[in-house]
Amino acid sequence: MAEEALVSFLVEQLGSFTFQHVEQHVKLVMNVKNEVATLTLNLKTIQAVLADAERRQVKEDSVRCWLNDLKEVSFEVDDVVDEWSTEILKQQIENQGDNAIVPKKKVCFSIPFRCLCTGQVTRIISRHDIAVRIKELNKKLASIHERQIFFEFLKKEIEFEQPERLKSLSIVDESGTFGRDHDKDILVSQLVSENSQERGGPLVISIVGFGGIGKTTLAQLAYSDDKVKECFRTRIWVCVSEPFVQIAVAKAILEGLNVSVPNSNELETFVRHISDSIEGKKFLLVLDDVWDSNHRKWEPFLTTLRCGGSGSRILVTTRITHVASTLGATTDHTIHLKELGEETCRSLFYHIAFFDGERKESKKFKDIGNEIVRRCKGFPLAAKTLGSLMRYKKTVQQWEDVLNSKIWEFEEVEQQVFQPLLLSYYDLEPLSKRCLLYCATFPKDHKIVKDELIELWMSQDYLKVKGGTKEDKIVGQRCFENLVLRSFFQDFEKDYQRNIDSCKMHDIVHDFVQYLTKDECFSMVVKGANERMELPSDEVRHLSLMFAPEGPFPVSSLNCKSLRTLTAFESKLTSIGVELISQSKSLRTLNLSENSIVEVPKEIGGLIHLRYLDLSQNRELKELPDSLCDLYNLQTLRLVGCFKLVKFPDEEAMRKLTKLKHLYVEGSCRLKSKGIGRLTGLQKLDVFHLNGYWGEDKEGTLKLQDLKNLNQLEGSLYIAHLESVEDASEGVKACLSEKHLLHLDLDFLCHNGCEKRVREEGTGQNDREILNGLQPHGDLESLTIRNCQLATSPCPDWIWSLHNLTSLVLQHYRNCELLSGPFGRLPSLETLAFVEMGKVKKVGVELLGIEERELQSSSSSSSSSLILFPKLKSLRFSNLFKWEEWEGVGGDFQNNITIMPSLSFLQFHYCPKLGTLPDFLRKTPLLSLVHLYGSEILEDRVRDKTSEEWAKISHVPNLDIDFRRI
């Protein structure tokens, strides 16, 4: 799996701090230092030819076999390095513990190593074993190195012969195209319409999508359209492809202009000829299949083409979104090409399969053919390829054989469907290749959560960089974005800040990554209870178990010793299995979420390589064994929705989890988790439950002061059960200002999957002191406060300092009567919501963050206008049952005050007594949607087109009224 990145990682590891310890602390009897040097040299020599080997393995089984042997040794080297590093870490932690009790002792290193012949783990003296182990690995690697000569691989310094790329032409057979009429109409309209945004140069329009989706076909259809021909007397079609050679593109442009090509090797000469040939002419230039996003390479062309006539257009087709923006295409002029609908895909398939002239014969194949079409998932190239494959299959049995086969088992699919995807794959750097191919471990149509995916990559050490896991996350984010830009992912879901939260992978892309990892990733469907299944070979590294019924783990452990990932999807396993754990010592990732696990065996502590453990949604799981803390390398622990989980490991034992960076416990409300305060390396903690679950013994549960030492926390944090804090000074002890949190949710009860109850009435003074003590870092971007008892000024004092705050939600303030605060003065605020404010009757200027004296001053001043809520886009009021009046700024005061100039969305949700709106809404130019739901008085007044309230929002283009009564 992207062996080049794996070997590169190992070369770096072998020269790292790990083996410095070997040299400094252990006098080895077999000169391990020289053995390590030899091992590193062999890896470096092999590393130089891996790029060529990876290209050839697709076609040559012998090369694939050689690479598999290399991976086997590489993984063994990785295990040895990791086991030694783990033992060093363990000894350091134990020494730290011992120092508090006894004087420091001399340490005799002992480390578990895997026996070469049996795979069993035993503890033997490391000073001898590590030398033996590395010596054996050197022998294996030397043999692989010798075999390398036979293949005559090219070194990566040499430019490899690129896979064959067919040059596209401008002509197209329209009778063979299906389902692109709408896209064509949009494209043609953008090409021929006048546009005021041309900014002194040709407008750039782009078509973006992954290989084989139909970008070139759409461009051909538009290029040949009569309206386009009439609009552009000068049309040029250039297939750019890869590698991008400037002079070759310039020459192609001149040839398209029917201009003699100069006999020169200077780009300047070609550019001048282009300039002379198009000056003042209205032209259409199609740049098909563009890969290179280097703006400096394109700049000479973009500058020269500005001399063309008004209305000129450049049409770019590319797989990479970044390429489109580099050439100047805006979002409004980018067409992201989607898959065909199933009916259209079916028409395309049968058109080719039956030469479109033998439709009657297709009836006996209809059901099978329709199932084959469904496998195409709207991918036109797959429909065309499978359609041509079926032309010469005349029996129902032959069609069924195709339906029941793996798609990559057909040479036509490999050559035609996978070839475009291979081009995109080869264009990736080694790291991105490894990360992409890991997605073969997911089932088709699986929702891939971005943050979880990055943590999975981290668990396999794909993102390892010098400096630690924060840098790893940055590398992972960049890698994810790179794969998004190159169209390997789709169906994006975004968070409120429009950042991608999750995605999916197209079925054909999924088939492709499975094809490239067919020896390494294996998906096993369990058909019955008590069924014991064996893996096809010991080359399987990543196992996905599907639909396992209720019962113990069904896989024989005979071939599990090499597993690095084990995931159960849509299964109901009741136990992990001690035998499986004892044999699967190389596991880095174990995901048994959404099963029926009742108990985690103590033997799990033997998985010393484990980095990622997900036990979420195992609703009968009640406790975790202390041996969990023997997982010294554990980085991510997910326990979301474990509703009966009450016990973490011993607090003292949890200090051993020094590498734990991500802990997810949302919905595990009964958890007694005092030891969380010892996890000083935590970077991500989704929920911090104070004092545990309602009605249970609070001994050993968390206090706010347990947050004090978790200074590496970042991202989001939800603190629940703040009502249980008796000493308000505890808020200061949490030291939130020392943690780089961007999103903070403060709840005086709990809303995350826990039992809710109503707080007893109180003055709210204790709540205010607690909130004031919980002052976060000044970079906070979103804040939510729930179930607070403040009656006025519902925000803490420190909210003034949050200059980057974009979102503020105040929810369930039962005692709040006045919405006063500095809301209008928050410079970056974009979203504001007031939810369940039971006693609010009137909203006035106090909402704006100004006082009467400021109004007087603003009215008499000749200075520039005061702007309140300068960036607010969304304002929401929900469940304010007693709210009757919203008063604005009256009289002459409003002349020098601008209020909510950026507001686009305004919602009133269940505000049944509200009858008035503020006058300043008349002057909100961007307000485009007002939503009324369950606010009957206001609804009635707005329906009356002669009313004052209607006049205040009559300019709003979208008025959404639901006339339900409550």
mmCIF file of N, CA and C in Angstrom, residues 50-159:
data_model
loop_
_atom_site.group_PDB
_atom_site.id
_atom_site.type_symbol
_atom_site.label_atom_id
_atom_site.label_comp_id
_atom_site.label_asym_id
_atom_site.label_seq_id
_atom_site.Cartn_x
_atom_site.Cartn_y
_atom_site.Cartn_z
ATOM 1 N N LEU A 50 11.112 2.412 -5.911
ATOM 2 C CA LEU A 50 9.748 2.028 -5.546
ATOM 3 C C LEU A 50 8.687 2.698 -6.411
ATOM 4 N N ALA A 51 8.936 3.930 -6.833
ATOM 5 C CA ALA A 51 7.937 4.612 -7.658
ATOM 6 C C ALA A 51 7.678 3.821 -8.942
ATOM 7 N N ASP A 52 8.748 3.322 -9.564
ATOM 8 C CA ASP A 52 8.598 2.529 -10.783
ATOM 9 C C ASP A 52 7.931 1.191 -10.479
ATOM 10 N N ALA A 53 8.309 0.584 -9.354
ATOM 11 C CA ALA A 53 7.722 -0.710 -8.975
ATOM 12 C C ALA A 53 6.220 -0.580 -8.741
ATOM 13 N N GLU A 54 5.796 0.490 -8.098
ATOM 14 C CA GLU A 54 4.365 0.682 -7.841
ATOM 15 C C GLU A 54 3.588 0.831 -9.138
ATOM 16 N N ARG A 55 4.176 1.469 -10.137
ATOM 17 C CA ARG A 55 3.506 1.603 -11.420
ATOM 18 C C ARG A 55 3.378 0.251 -12.119
ATOM 19 N N ARG A 56 4.417 -0.555 -12.011
ATOM 20 C CA ARG A 56 4.441 -1.820 -12.760
ATOM 21 C C ARG A 56 3.647 -2.929 -12.085
ATOM 22 N N GLN A 57 3.388 -2.803 -10.783
ATOM 23 C CA GLN A 57 2.698 -3.886 -10.085
ATOM 24 C C GLN A 57 1.270 -4.085 -10.594
ATOM 25 N N VAL A 58 0.676 -3.026 -11.173
ATOM 26 C CA VAL A 58 -0.690 -3.137 -11.670
ATOM 27 C C VAL A 58 -0.782 -4.165 -12.788
ATOM 28 N N LYS A 59 0.282 -4.249 -13.609
ATOM 29 C CA LYS A 59 0.270 -5.157 -14.759
ATOM 30 C C LYS A 59 1.095 -6.418 -14.535
ATOM 31 N N GLU A 60 2.101 -6.360 -13.646
ATOM 32 C CA GLU A 60 3.043 -7.474 -13.521
ATOM 33 C C GLU A 60 2.898 -8.147 -12.150
ATOM 34 N N ASP A 61 2.420 -9.377 -12.160
ATOM 35 C CA ASP A 61 2.210 -10.101 -10.916
ATOM 36 C C ASP A 61 3.520 -10.340 -10.161
ATOM 37 N N SER A 62 4.599 -10.548 -10.892
ATOM 38 C CA SER A 62 5.880 -10.820 -10.241
ATOM 39 C C SER A 62 6.350 -9.592 -9.458
ATOM 40 N N VAL A 63 6.098 -8.410 -10.006
ATOM 41 C CA VAL A 63 6.464 -7.180 -9.297
ATOM 42 C C VAL A 63 5.586 -7.013 -8.064
ATOM 43 N N ARG A 64 4.310 -7.317 -8.218
ATOM 44 C CA ARG A 64 3.409 -7.239 -7.064
ATOM 45 C C ARG A 64 3.875 -8.184 -5.955
ATOM 46 N N CYS A 65 4.320 -9.373 -6.329
ATOM 47 C CA CYS A 65 4.816 -10.344 -5.341
ATOM 48 C C CYS A 65 6.065 -9.803 -4.640
ATOM 49 N N TRP A 66 6.958 -9.193 -5.426
ATOM 50 C CA TRP A 66 8.171 -8.605 -4.848
ATOM 51 C C TRP A 66 7.831 -7.499 -3.855
ATOM 52 N N LEU A 67 6.856 -6.669 -4.225
ATOM 53 C CA LEU A 67 6.436 -5.588 -3.331
ATOM 54 C C LEU A 67 5.774 -6.134 -2.066
ATOM 55 N N ASN A 68 5.012 -7.204 -2.201
ATOM 56 C CA ASN A 68 4.396 -7.810 -1.018
ATOM 57 C C ASN A 68 5.455 -8.327 -0.045
ATOM 58 N N ASP A 69 6.506 -8.941 -0.589
ATOM 59 C CA ASP A 69 7.597 -9.406 0.275
ATOM 60 C C ASP A 69 8.293 -8.228 0.958
ATOM 61 N N LEU A 70 8.466 -7.144 0.220
ATOM 62 C CA LEU A 70 9.070 -5.950 0.802
ATOM 63 C C LEU A 70 8.190 -5.394 1.923
ATOM 64 N N LYS A 71 6.890 -5.369 1.688
ATOM 65 C CA LYS A 71 5.982 -4.871 2.724
ATOM 66 C C LYS A 71 6.053 -5.737 3.974
ATOM 67 N N GLU A 72 6.139 -7.041 3.775
ATOM 68 C CA GLU A 72 6.213 -7.963 4.915
ATOM 69 C C GLU A 72 7.404 -7.633 5.804
ATOM 70 N N VAL A 73 8.569 -7.465 5.182
ATOM 71 C CA VAL A 73 9.767 -7.130 5.955
ATOM 72 C C VAL A 73 9.641 -5.735 6.567
ATOM 73 N N SER A 74 9.097 -4.791 5.787
ATOM 74 C CA SER A 74 8.962 -3.419 6.275
ATOM 75 C C SER A 74 8.068 -3.352 7.504
ATOM 76 N N PHE A 75 6.973 -4.091 7.467
ATOM 77 C CA PHE A 75 6.083 -4.107 8.628
ATOM 78 C C PHE A 75 6.771 -4.738 9.840
ATOM 79 N N GLU A 76 7.581 -5.762 9.613
ATOM 80 C CA GLU A 76 8.323 -6.368 10.717
ATOM 81 C C GLU A 76 9.311 -5.376 11.320
ATOM 82 N N VAL A 77 9.996 -4.632 10.452
ATOM 83 C CA VAL A 77 10.910 -3.598 10.940
ATOM 84 C C VAL A 77 10.137 -2.577 11.765
ATOM 85 N N ASP A 78 8.980 -2.179 11.269
ATOM 86 C CA ASP A 78 8.149 -1.209 11.975
ATOM 87 C C ASP A 78 7.761 -1.728 13.355
ATOM 88 N N ASP A 79 7.404 -3.016 13.428
ATOM 89 C CA ASP A 79 7.031 -3.596 14.718
ATOM 90 C C ASP A 79 8.203 -3.597 15.695
ATOM 91 N N VAL A 80 9.375 -3.957 15.200
ATOM 92 C CA VAL A 80 10.555 -3.992 16.070
ATOM 93 C C VAL A 80 10.853 -2.602 16.629
ATOM 94 N N VAL A 81 10.843 -1.607 15.743
ATOM 95 C CA VAL A 81 11.096 -0.235 16.178
ATOM 96 C C VAL A 81 10.058 0.187 17.205
ATOM 97 N N ASP A 82 8.803 -0.139 16.934
ATOM 98 C CA ASP A 82 7.721 0.282 17.813
ATOM 99 C C ASP A 82 7.788 -0.419 19.167
ATOM 100 N N GLU A 83 8.112 -1.717 19.151
ATOM 101 C CA GLU A 83 8.212 -2.462 20.403
ATOM 102 C C GLU A 83 9.344 -1.930 21.272
ATOM 103 N N TRP A 84 10.463 -1.622 20.632
ATOM 104 C CA TRP A 84 11.584 -1.086 21.401
ATOM 105 C C TRP A 84 11.238 0.290 21.968
ATOM 106 N N SER A 85 10.638 1.158 21.145
ATOM 107 C CA SER A 85 10.240 2.489 21.612
ATOM 108 C C SER A 85 9.249 2.393 22.761
ATOM 109 N N THR A 86 8.335 1.446 22.661
ATOM 110 C CA THR A 86 7.342 1.269 23.719
ATOM 111 C C THR A 86 7.993 0.861 25.030
ATOM 112 N N GLU A 87 8.966 -0.024 24.944
ATOM 113 C CA GLU A 87 9.636 -0.459 26.173
ATOM 114 C C GLU A 87 10.412 0.700 26.809
ATOM 115 N N ILE A 88 11.054 1.519 25.984
ATOM 116 C CA ILE A 88 11.750 2.686 26.513
ATOM 117 C C ILE A 88 10.754 3.597 27.227
ATOM 118 N N LEU A 89 9.601 3.850 26.586
ATOM 119 C CA LEU A 89 8.578 4.707 27.176
ATOM 120 C C LEU A 89 8.061 4.109 28.483
ATOM 121 N N LYS A 90 7.834 2.821 28.487
ATOM 122 C CA LYS A 90 7.322 2.154 29.685
ATOM 123 C C LYS A 90 8.285 2.304 30.849
ATOM 124 N N GLN A 91 9.547 2.092 30.574
ATOM 125 C CA GLN A 91 10.539 2.207 31.636
ATOM 126 C C GLN A 91 10.609 3.637 32.166
ATOM 127 N N GLN A 92 10.488 4.604 31.272
ATOM 128 C CA GLN A 92 10.516 5.997 31.708
ATOM 129 C C GLN A 92 9.334 6.315 32.615
ATOM 130 N N ILE A 93 8.153 5.848 32.236
ATOM 131 C CA ILE A 93 6.962 6.106 33.050
ATOM 132 C C ILE A 93 7.061 5.418 34.396
ATOM 133 N N GLU A 94 7.529 4.159 34.392
ATOM 134 C CA GLU A 94 7.662 3.436 35.653
ATOM 135 C C GLU A 94 8.693 4.090 36.566
ATOM 136 N N ASN A 95 9.766 4.586 35.966
ATOM 137 C CA ASN A 95 10.773 5.269 36.767
ATOM 138 C C ASN A 95 10.220 6.544 37.401
ATOM 139 N N GLN A 96 9.393 7.259 36.642
ATOM 140 C CA GLN A 96 8.784 8.469 37.190
ATOM 141 C C GLN A 96 7.914 8.142 38.382
ATOM 142 N N GLY A 97 7.192 7.010 38.276
ATOM 143 C CA GLY A 97 6.367 6.592 39.402
ATOM 144 C C GLY A 97 7.200 6.144 40.580
ATOM 145 N N ASP A 98 8.279 5.426 40.287
ATOM 146 C CA ASP A 98 9.137 4.932 41.356
ATOM 147 C C ASP A 98 9.852 6.059 42.082
ATOM 148 N N ASN A 99 10.158 7.140 41.363
ATOM 149 C CA ASN A 99 10.917 8.228 41.962
ATOM 150 C C ASN A 99 10.199 8.859 43.134
ATOM 151 N N ALA A 100 8.872 8.765 43.105
ATOM 152 C CA ALA A 100 8.128 9.351 44.211
ATOM 153 C C ALA A 100 8.188 8.498 45.461
ATOM 154 N N ILE A 101 8.692 7.245 45.338
ATOM 155 C CA ILE A 101 8.668 6.326 46.472
ATOM 156 C C ILE A 101 10.063 5.845 46.838
ATOM 157 N N VAL A 102 10.830 5.401 45.827
ATOM 158 C CA VAL A 102 12.144 4.829 46.105
ATOM 159 C C VAL A 102 13.183 5.501 45.236
ATOM 160 N N PRO A 103 14.460 5.420 45.609
ATOM 161 C CA PRO A 103 15.507 6.002 44.766
ATOM 162 C C PRO A 103 15.520 5.324 43.404
ATOM 163 N N LYS A 104 15.991 6.058 42.407
ATOM 164 C CA LYS A 104 16.047 5.551 41.037
ATOM 165 C C LYS A 104 16.961 4.350 40.936
ATOM 166 N N LYS A 105 16.491 3.329 40.265
ATOM 167 C CA LYS A 105 17.250 2.107 40.108
ATOM 168 C C LYS A 105 17.831 2.021 38.715
ATOM 169 N N LYS A 106 18.865 1.220 38.589
ATOM 170 C CA LYS A 106 19.394 0.912 37.271
ATOM 171 C C LYS A 106 18.422 -0.021 36.564
ATOM 172 N N VAL A 107 18.095 0.316 35.324
ATOM 173 C CA VAL A 107 17.072 -0.429 34.596
ATOM 174 C C VAL A 107 17.701 -1.493 33.719
ATOM 175 N N CYS A 108 17.177 -2.701 33.811
ATOM 176 C CA CYS A 108 17.583 -3.763 32.886
ATOM 177 C C CYS A 108 16.469 -3.917 31.859
ATOM 178 N N PHE A 109 16.723 -3.498 30.628
ATOM 179 C CA PHE A 109 15.681 -3.496 29.617
ATOM 180 C C PHE A 109 15.289 -4.912 29.210
ATOM 181 N N SER A 110 13.989 -5.138 29.222
ATOM 182 C CA SER A 110 13.440 -6.399 28.741
ATOM 183 C C SER A 110 12.237 -6.065 27.884
ATOM 184 N N ILE A 111 12.160 -6.696 26.738
ATOM 185 C CA ILE A 111 11.141 -6.277 25.774
ATOM 186 C C ILE A 111 10.499 -7.490 25.112
ATOM 187 N N PRO A 112 9.169 -7.462 24.879
ATOM 188 C CA PRO A 112 8.529 -8.572 24.184
ATOM 189 C C PRO A 112 8.848 -8.525 22.701
ATOM 190 N N PHE A 113 9.268 -9.655 22.147
ATOM 191 C CA PHE A 113 9.519 -9.725 20.701
ATOM 192 C C PHE A 113 8.829 -10.944 20.108
ATOM 193 N N ARG A 114 8.527 -10.803 18.840
ATOM 194 C CA ARG A 114 7.797 -11.855 18.150
ATOM 195 C C ARG A 114 8.757 -12.925 17.648
ATOM 196 N N CYS A 115 8.486 -14.159 17.998
ATOM 197 C CA CYS A 115 9.311 -15.279 17.534
ATOM 198 C C CYS A 115 9.184 -15.406 16.012
ATOM 199 N N LEU A 116 10.304 -15.629 15.336
ATOM 200 C CA LEU A 116 10.315 -15.636 13.872
ATOM 201 C C LEU A 116 9.425 -16.729 13.294
ATOM 202 N N CYS A 117 9.380 -17.871 13.958
ATOM 203 C CA CYS A 117 8.683 -19.001 13.351
ATOM 204 C C CYS A 117 7.228 -19.110 13.786
ATOM 205 N N THR A 118 6.917 -18.746 15.034
ATOM 206 C CA THR A 118 5.564 -18.973 15.528
ATOM 207 C C THR A 118 4.729 -17.724 15.632
ATOM 208 N N GLY A 119 5.372 -16.561 15.707
ATOM 209 C CA GLY A 119 4.609 -15.344 15.886
ATOM 210 C C GLY A 119 4.216 -15.109 17.322
ATOM 211 N N GLN A 120 4.571 -16.039 18.238
ATOM 212 C CA GLN A 120 4.225 -15.871 19.633
ATOM 213 C C GLN A 120 5.073 -14.791 20.275
ATOM 214 N N VAL A 121 4.541 -14.131 21.295
ATOM 215 C CA VAL A 121 5.261 -13.072 21.982
ATOM 216 C C VAL A 121 5.775 -13.596 23.323
ATOM 217 N N THR A 122 7.058 -13.420 23.552
ATOM 218 C CA THR A 122 7.661 -13.809 24.824
ATOM 219 C C THR A 122 8.561 -12.690 25.292
ATOM 220 N N ARG A 123 8.950 -12.681 26.556
ATOM 221 C CA ARG A 123 9.833 -11.663 27.097
ATOM 222 C C ARG A 123 11.216 -12.277 27.267
ATOM 223 N N ILE A 124 12.170 -11.727 26.542
ATOM 224 C CA ILE A 124 13.539 -12.200 26.649
ATOM 225 C C ILE A 124 14.460 -11.010 26.744
ATOM 226 N N ILE A 125 15.701 -11.218 27.078
ATOM 227 C CA ILE A 125 16.638 -10.125 27.272
ATOM 228 C C ILE A 125 16.868 -9.407 25.951
ATOM 229 N N SER A 126 16.560 -8.116 25.893
ATOM 230 C CA SER A 126 16.557 -7.376 24.648
ATOM 231 C C SER A 126 17.959 -7.202 24.066
ATOM 232 N N ARG A 127 19.003 -7.181 24.933
ATOM 233 C CA ARG A 127 20.332 -6.914 24.400
ATOM 234 C C ARG A 127 20.765 -7.986 23.401
ATOM 235 N N HIS A 128 20.242 -9.173 23.528
ATOM 236 C CA HIS A 128 20.563 -10.226 22.563
ATOM 237 C C HIS A 128 19.500 -10.297 21.476
ATOM 238 N N ASP A 129 18.246 -10.207 21.883
ATOM 239 C CA ASP A 129 17.160 -10.437 20.928
ATOM 240 C C ASP A 129 17.099 -9.362 19.848
ATOM 241 N N ILE A 130 17.322 -8.128 20.232
ATOM 242 C CA ILE A 130 17.198 -7.081 19.225
ATOM 243 C C ILE A 130 18.252 -7.247 18.136
ATOM 244 N N ALA A 131 19.423 -7.690 18.519
ATOM 245 C CA ALA A 131 20.462 -7.942 17.523
ATOM 246 C C ALA A 131 20.075 -9.104 16.617
ATOM 247 N N VAL A 132 19.579 -10.175 17.187
ATOM 248 C CA VAL A 132 19.158 -11.334 16.399
ATOM 249 C C VAL A 132 18.033 -10.959 15.447
ATOM 250 N N ARG A 133 17.068 -10.218 15.978
ATOM 251 C CA ARG A 133 15.907 -9.852 15.170
ATOM 252 C C ARG A 133 16.315 -9.002 13.971
ATOM 253 N N ILE A 134 17.149 -8.004 14.206
ATOM 254 C CA ILE A 134 17.561 -7.114 13.117
ATOM 255 C C ILE A 134 18.450 -7.854 12.127
ATOM 256 N N LYS A 135 19.265 -8.777 12.633
ATOM 257 C CA LYS A 135 20.120 -9.570 11.742
ATOM 258 C C LYS A 135 19.268 -10.416 10.799
ATOM 259 N N GLU A 136 18.203 -11.008 11.327
ATOM 260 C CA GLU A 136 17.303 -11.809 10.492
ATOM 261 C C GLU A 136 16.591 -10.932 9.449
ATOM 262 N N LEU A 137 16.174 -9.757 9.875
ATOM 263 C CA LEU A 137 15.509 -8.843 8.936
ATOM 264 C C LEU A 137 16.463 -8.403 7.832
ATOM 265 N N ASN A 138 17.728 -8.203 8.193
ATOM 266 C CA ASN A 138 18.715 -7.825 7.184
ATOM 267 C C ASN A 138 18.870 -8.907 6.129
ATOM 268 N N LYS A 139 18.841 -10.165 6.553
ATOM 269 C CA LYS A 139 18.946 -11.264 5.601
ATOM 270 C C LYS A 139 17.769 -11.248 4.621
ATOM 271 N N LYS A 140 16.573 -11.052 5.145
ATOM 272 C CA LYS A 140 15.388 -11.009 4.293
ATOM 273 C C LYS A 140 15.465 -9.837 3.316
ATOM 274 N N LEU A 141 15.860 -8.693 3.841
ATOM 275 C CA LEU A 141 15.916 -7.510 3.003
ATOM 276 C C LEU A 141 17.005 -7.627 1.937
ATOM 277 N N ALA A 142 18.114 -8.270 2.290
ATOM 278 C CA ALA A 142 19.189 -8.468 1.314
ATOM 279 C C ALA A 142 18.704 -9.333 0.162
ATOM 280 N N SER A 143 17.906 -10.360 0.488
ATOM 281 C CA SER A 143 17.352 -11.222 -0.558
ATOM 282 C C SER A 143 16.425 -10.439 -1.485
ATOM 283 N N ILE A 144 15.604 -9.568 -0.901
ATOM 284 C CA ILE A 144 14.697 -8.740 -1.704
ATOM 285 C C ILE A 144 15.500 -7.793 -2.589
ATOM 286 N N HIS A 145 16.572 -7.264 -2.035
ATOM 287 C CA HIS A 145 17.424 -6.345 -2.789
ATOM 288 C C HIS A 145 18.070 -7.048 -3.983
ATOM 289 N N GLU A 146 18.474 -8.283 -3.791
ATOM 290 C CA GLU A 146 19.085 -9.047 -4.888
ATOM 291 C C GLU A 146 18.073 -9.311 -5.999
ATOM 292 N N ARG A 147 16.848 -9.642 -5.624
ATOM 293 C CA ARG A 147 15.804 -9.905 -6.621
ATOM 294 C C ARG A 147 15.432 -8.647 -7.395
ATOM 295 N N GLN A 148 15.645 -7.508 -6.785
ATOM 296 C CA GLN A 148 15.313 -6.236 -7.420
ATOM 297 C C GLN A 148 16.039 -6.059 -8.755
ATOM 298 N N ILE A 149 17.268 -6.554 -8.816
ATOM 299 C CA ILE A 149 18.082 -6.391 -10.018
ATOM 300 C C ILE A 149 17.409 -7.032 -11.233
ATOM 301 N N PHE A 150 16.708 -8.136 -10.982
ATOM 302 C CA PHE A 150 16.057 -8.879 -12.064
ATOM 303 C C PHE A 150 15.020 -8.025 -12.799
ATOM 304 N N PHE A 151 14.356 -7.117 -12.077
ATOM 305 C CA PHE A 151 13.259 -6.346 -12.676
ATOM 306 C C PHE A 151 13.743 -5.117 -13.444
ATOM 307 N N GLU A 152 14.986 -4.753 -13.257
ATOM 308 C CA GLU A 152 15.549 -3.590 -13.950
ATOM 309 C C GLU A 152 14.678 -2.344 -13.755
ATOM 310 N N PHE A 153 14.372 -2.082 -12.489
ATOM 311 C CA PHE A 153 13.559 -0.915 -12.170
ATOM 312 C C PHE A 153 14.300 0.371 -12.513
ATOM 313 N N LEU A 154 13.526 1.391 -12.858
ATOM 314 C CA LEU A 154 14.081 2.724 -13.069
ATOM 315 C C LEU A 154 14.107 3.468 -11.741
ATOM 316 N N LYS A 155 15.165 4.228 -11.504
ATOM 317 C CA LYS A 155 15.238 5.018 -10.284
ATOM 318 C C LYS A 155 14.352 6.243 -10.413
ATOM 319 N N LYS A 156 13.913 6.753 -9.260
ATOM 320 C CA LYS A 156 12.945 7.843 -9.292
ATOM 321 C C LYS A 156 13.537 9.138 -9.828
ATOM 322 N N GLU A 157 14.884 9.238 -9.883
ATOM 323 C CA GLU A 157 15.479 10.436 -10.481
ATOM 324 C C GLU A 157 15.234 10.485 -11.983
ATOM 325 N N ILE A 158 14.974 9.298 -12.575
ATOM 326 C CA ILE A 158 14.721 9.221 -14.015
ATOM 327 C C ILE A 158 13.240 9.470 -14.260
ATOM 328 N N GLU A 159 12.920 10.243 -15.286
ATOM 329 C CA GLU A 159 11.520 10.528 -15.592
ATOM 330 C C GLU A 159 10.877 9.283 -16.199
#
